[in-house]
Amino acid sequence: MQYALVFAKILPGVCAEMVPKGGDFSPAMLGRGKAEPDMILAPPRPGIYVRGTETVDQILKAALDVLIDEGADAFTLRRIAARCDMKVGNVSYHFPRKEMLIQVMLDELVESYGSVLDQTVRKPGLTAEERLRRIILLCLDDIQTKRTTHLFTELWALANHSDFVADRVRAFYQRVHDAIGEYVAQLNPALSPDDVHSVALFISASMEGSTPFLGHGKPWAHKMPAFTALAATSFIHLAKTVTARDIAGLVSETA
């Protein structure tokens, strides 16, 4: 997905930051969370006017470029400001902390992926099996891009050292699991919600785990077509045939 897609849905108030009364951030579900009793909602995302929105767009694009091209170590407000030819004060006015940039970037990714799913997966007339197949193909195709290979490995690195980023990444993937689980449940209605999530998590983790091996510029990137074919066939078969007893038995064997 190109920048036009990723940032096409930047709208005023798309995300409200959860901020404790003391001023520090606290994890909240992406676009879904409610403030805890000791929290207050910060004002809507800056850039509600046309000029401000254009500035915010420039900052977000620069932040994404820095993370993709230079990595987590370079992800500072100063470096982002230099990338978009602004003063640090202009960037910090809109995003006082880089964690805010992470949240907005992931919120925008959720929006853009949702648009793609609407256009390709949720089209009328498709079976649950075909919808699941399309999600698998879309995810693995996306992993082959430089943007996704670099962006998510750097987000994982940031998440290792920031509880806030870790929670945003977790919330992002929870939505991925929900999207996959929707069609797993339709293909295999005998599964409990927890078992559906286990299967969806397995499918998602298996695809994401291919990134360091088959992602953009990785050693076995040329094998991605074969991996995709095997993944689509095996994941759909698993979703249709796995039973609660299978999952429980496998859990018992590994305990």
XYZ file of C-alpha atoms in Angstrom:
255
model
C 0.000 0.000 0.000
C 1.367 3.414 -0.957
C 1.409 6.556 1.175
C -1.739 7.789 -0.556
C -3.535 4.742 0.801
C -1.945 4.810 4.223
C -2.748 8.448 4.854
C -5.899 8.827 2.751
C -8.119 8.690 5.813
C -6.357 11.142 8.096
C -9.337 12.884 9.648
C -9.735 15.238 12.589
C -10.018 13.402 15.888
C -9.236 10.003 14.374
C -7.554 9.144 17.661
C -7.737 10.696 21.101
C -4.643 10.109 23.208
C -5.092 8.660 26.663
C -3.174 10.963 28.993
C -2.913 10.643 32.782
C -3.510 13.750 34.808
C 0.255 13.846 35.382
C 0.836 14.208 31.657
C 2.355 10.838 30.679
C 0.842 8.421 28.218
C -0.896 5.185 29.100
C -1.707 2.289 26.775
C -5.186 2.211 25.292
C -6.761 0.086 22.648
C -6.305 1.476 19.146
C -9.361 3.583 18.475
C -11.429 1.501 20.896
C -10.119 2.125 24.395
C -11.829 4.026 27.173
C -10.029 6.194 29.659
C -9.413 4.663 33.067
C -10.935 6.539 36.015
C -7.663 8.429 36.665
C -7.260 9.454 33.021
C -8.520 12.337 30.946
C -8.848 12.455 27.199
C -6.468 14.810 25.465
C -7.877 17.102 22.773
C -8.492 15.555 19.342
C -5.491 15.024 17.090
C -3.927 18.329 15.973
C -4.329 19.536 12.418
C -8.078 20.055 12.341
C -7.730 22.919 9.871
C -6.613 22.464 6.272
C -3.223 24.048 6.806
C -2.682 22.069 9.988
C -3.766 18.850 8.326
C -1.212 19.336 5.554
C 1.483 19.893 8.186
C 0.446 16.794 10.100
C 0.485 14.780 6.870
C 4.038 15.950 6.141
C 5.176 15.023 9.641
C 3.549 11.585 9.458
C 5.099 10.837 6.076
C 8.511 11.962 7.335
C 8.137 9.836 10.485
C 7.217 6.794 8.425
C 10.155 7.407 6.074
C 12.606 7.715 8.980
C 11.380 4.498 10.576
C 11.510 2.589 7.274
C 14.773 3.981 5.878
C 16.811 4.712 9.013
C 15.392 2.490 11.741
C 14.207 2.784 15.324
C 17.449 4.359 16.588
C 16.913 7.349 14.279
C 13.251 7.760 15.205
C 13.535 11.081 17.055
C 11.544 14.289 16.711
C 14.741 16.069 15.649
C 15.422 13.605 12.842
C 11.791 13.633 11.733
C 11.838 17.442 11.666
C 14.943 17.418 9.480
C 13.341 14.893 7.143
C 10.334 17.141 6.493
C 12.391 20.361 6.565
C 10.680 21.771 9.643
C 11.852 23.091 12.966
C 11.684 20.681 15.882
C 9.256 23.051 17.585
C 6.814 22.756 14.701
C 6.859 18.969 14.951
C 6.586 18.899 18.747
C 3.661 21.341 18.601
C 1.615 18.671 16.830
C 3.300 15.619 18.375
C 4.932 16.423 21.753
C 6.200 12.837 22.006
C 7.164 10.344 19.357
C 4.803 7.814 20.933
C 1.947 9.943 19.606
C 3.345 9.464 16.105
C 3.388 5.696 16.609
C -0.253 5.703 17.675
C -1.430 7.840 14.773
C 0.615 5.844 12.238
C -0.875 2.577 13.452
C -4.376 4.052 13.537
C -3.924 5.154 9.938
C -2.620 1.718 8.959
C -5.734 0.153 10.490
C -7.867 2.567 8.453
C -5.999 1.872 5.220
C -6.002 -1.904 5.665
C -9.709 -1.691 6.436
C -10.253 0.076 3.117
C -8.346 -2.638 1.268
C -10.357 -5.366 3.010
C -13.582 -3.609 2.030
C -12.473 -3.494 -1.604
C -11.097 -7.026 -1.928
C -12.238 -9.292 0.916
C -15.661 -8.050 1.970
C -17.059 -7.826 -1.537
C -20.546 -9.351 -1.861
C -20.891 -12.872 -3.158
C -17.655 -14.348 -1.799
C -17.577 -17.460 0.367
C -15.917 -17.455 3.779
C -13.186 -19.682 2.338
C -12.456 -17.227 -0.467
C -12.462 -14.308 1.981
C -9.937 -16.059 4.220
C -7.804 -16.937 1.204
C -7.767 -13.297 0.126
C -6.708 -12.119 3.576
C -3.816 -14.592 3.522
C -2.729 -13.508 0.048
C -3.006 -9.823 0.942
C -0.952 -10.200 4.118
C 1.828 -12.192 2.484
C 1.896 -9.895 -0.530
C 2.183 -6.901 1.805
C 5.070 -8.507 3.698
C 7.092 -8.484 0.473
C 7.120 -4.670 0.357
C 9.992 -2.665 1.801
C 7.532 -0.547 3.747
C 6.005 -3.435 5.659
C 9.201 -5.474 6.099
C 11.084 -2.507 7.548
C 8.225 -0.772 9.349
C 7.078 -3.706 11.435
C 10.523 -5.019 12.328
C 11.349 -1.525 13.615
C 8.056 -1.313 15.506
C 8.857 -4.654 17.124
C 12.247 -3.247 18.144
C 10.633 -0.148 19.659
C 8.065 -2.330 21.435
C 10.866 -4.185 23.228
C 11.713 -0.994 25.122
C 8.381 0.837 25.364
C 5.264 -0.497 27.033
C 3.247 2.140 25.210
C 4.464 1.073 21.764
C 4.091 -2.588 22.735
C 0.447 -1.992 23.596
C -0.226 -0.147 20.339
C 1.347 -2.988 18.358
C -0.639 -5.547 20.363
C -3.882 -3.686 19.673
C -3.035 -3.489 15.969
C -2.502 -7.238 15.741
C -5.642 -7.917 17.767
C -7.586 -6.359 14.922
C -5.743 -8.574 12.456
C -6.680 -11.621 14.545
C -10.303 -10.468 14.659
C -10.417 -10.124 10.868
C -8.999 -13.617 10.356
C -11.118 -15.080 13.144
C -14.326 -13.802 11.568
C -13.892 -16.215 8.661
C -12.424 -19.047 10.736
C -15.626 -18.958 12.807
C -17.769 -19.105 9.677
C -15.789 -22.020 8.248
C -15.763 -23.925 11.527
C -18.769 -22.905 13.660
C -18.164 -25.735 16.142
C -15.113 -23.941 17.533
C -15.452 -21.841 20.667
C -14.469 -18.154 20.499
C -11.239 -18.961 22.345
C -10.366 -21.744 19.895
C -11.204 -19.456 16.972
C -8.762 -16.921 18.377
C -6.104 -19.618 18.815
C -6.433 -20.595 15.148
C -6.450 -16.959 14.000
C -3.395 -16.237 16.144
C -1.597 -19.246 14.669
C -2.342 -18.107 11.118
C -1.312 -14.514 11.833
C 1.864 -15.472 13.697
C 2.870 -17.896 10.953
C 2.532 -15.183 8.321
C 4.281 -12.478 10.366
C 7.028 -14.940 11.227
C 7.911 -15.179 7.558
C 9.074 -11.541 7.525
C 12.766 -12.062 8.455
C 13.029 -14.963 6.020
C 10.869 -13.977 3.045
C 10.274 -10.241 3.409
C 11.716 -7.505 1.207
C 15.422 -8.065 0.623
C 15.533 -11.138 2.870
C 17.523 -14.308 2.033
C 14.599 -16.415 0.800
C 12.361 -13.681 -0.624
C 12.327 -15.520 -3.953
C 10.530 -18.404 -2.213
C 7.532 -16.298 -1.219
C 5.281 -17.530 -4.080
C 5.756 -21.145 -2.932
C 5.309 -20.155 0.714
C 2.108 -18.277 -0.146
C 0.658 -21.250 -2.013
C 1.463 -23.613 0.865
C 0.145 -21.154 3.446
C -3.171 -20.560 1.696
C -3.818 -24.280 1.233
C -2.738 -25.389 4.704
C -4.294 -22.529 6.684
C -7.678 -22.910 5.002
C -7.607 -26.683 5.515
C -6.715 -26.141 9.163
C -9.483 -23.583 9.654
C -12.071 -25.952 8.165
C -11.026 -29.180 9.867
C -9.385 -28.476 13.235
C -11.466 -29.451 16.263
C -11.527 -28.348 19.872
C -10.223 -31.812 20.773
C -7.280 -31.352 18.388
C -6.348 -28.066 20.028
C -6.845 -29.375 23.566
C -4.858 -32.518 22.765
C -1.967 -30.582 21.321
C -1.964 -28.290 24.345
C -1.862 -31.315 26.671
C 1.028 -32.856 24.750
C 3.122 -29.702 25.049
C 2.272 -29.063 28.714
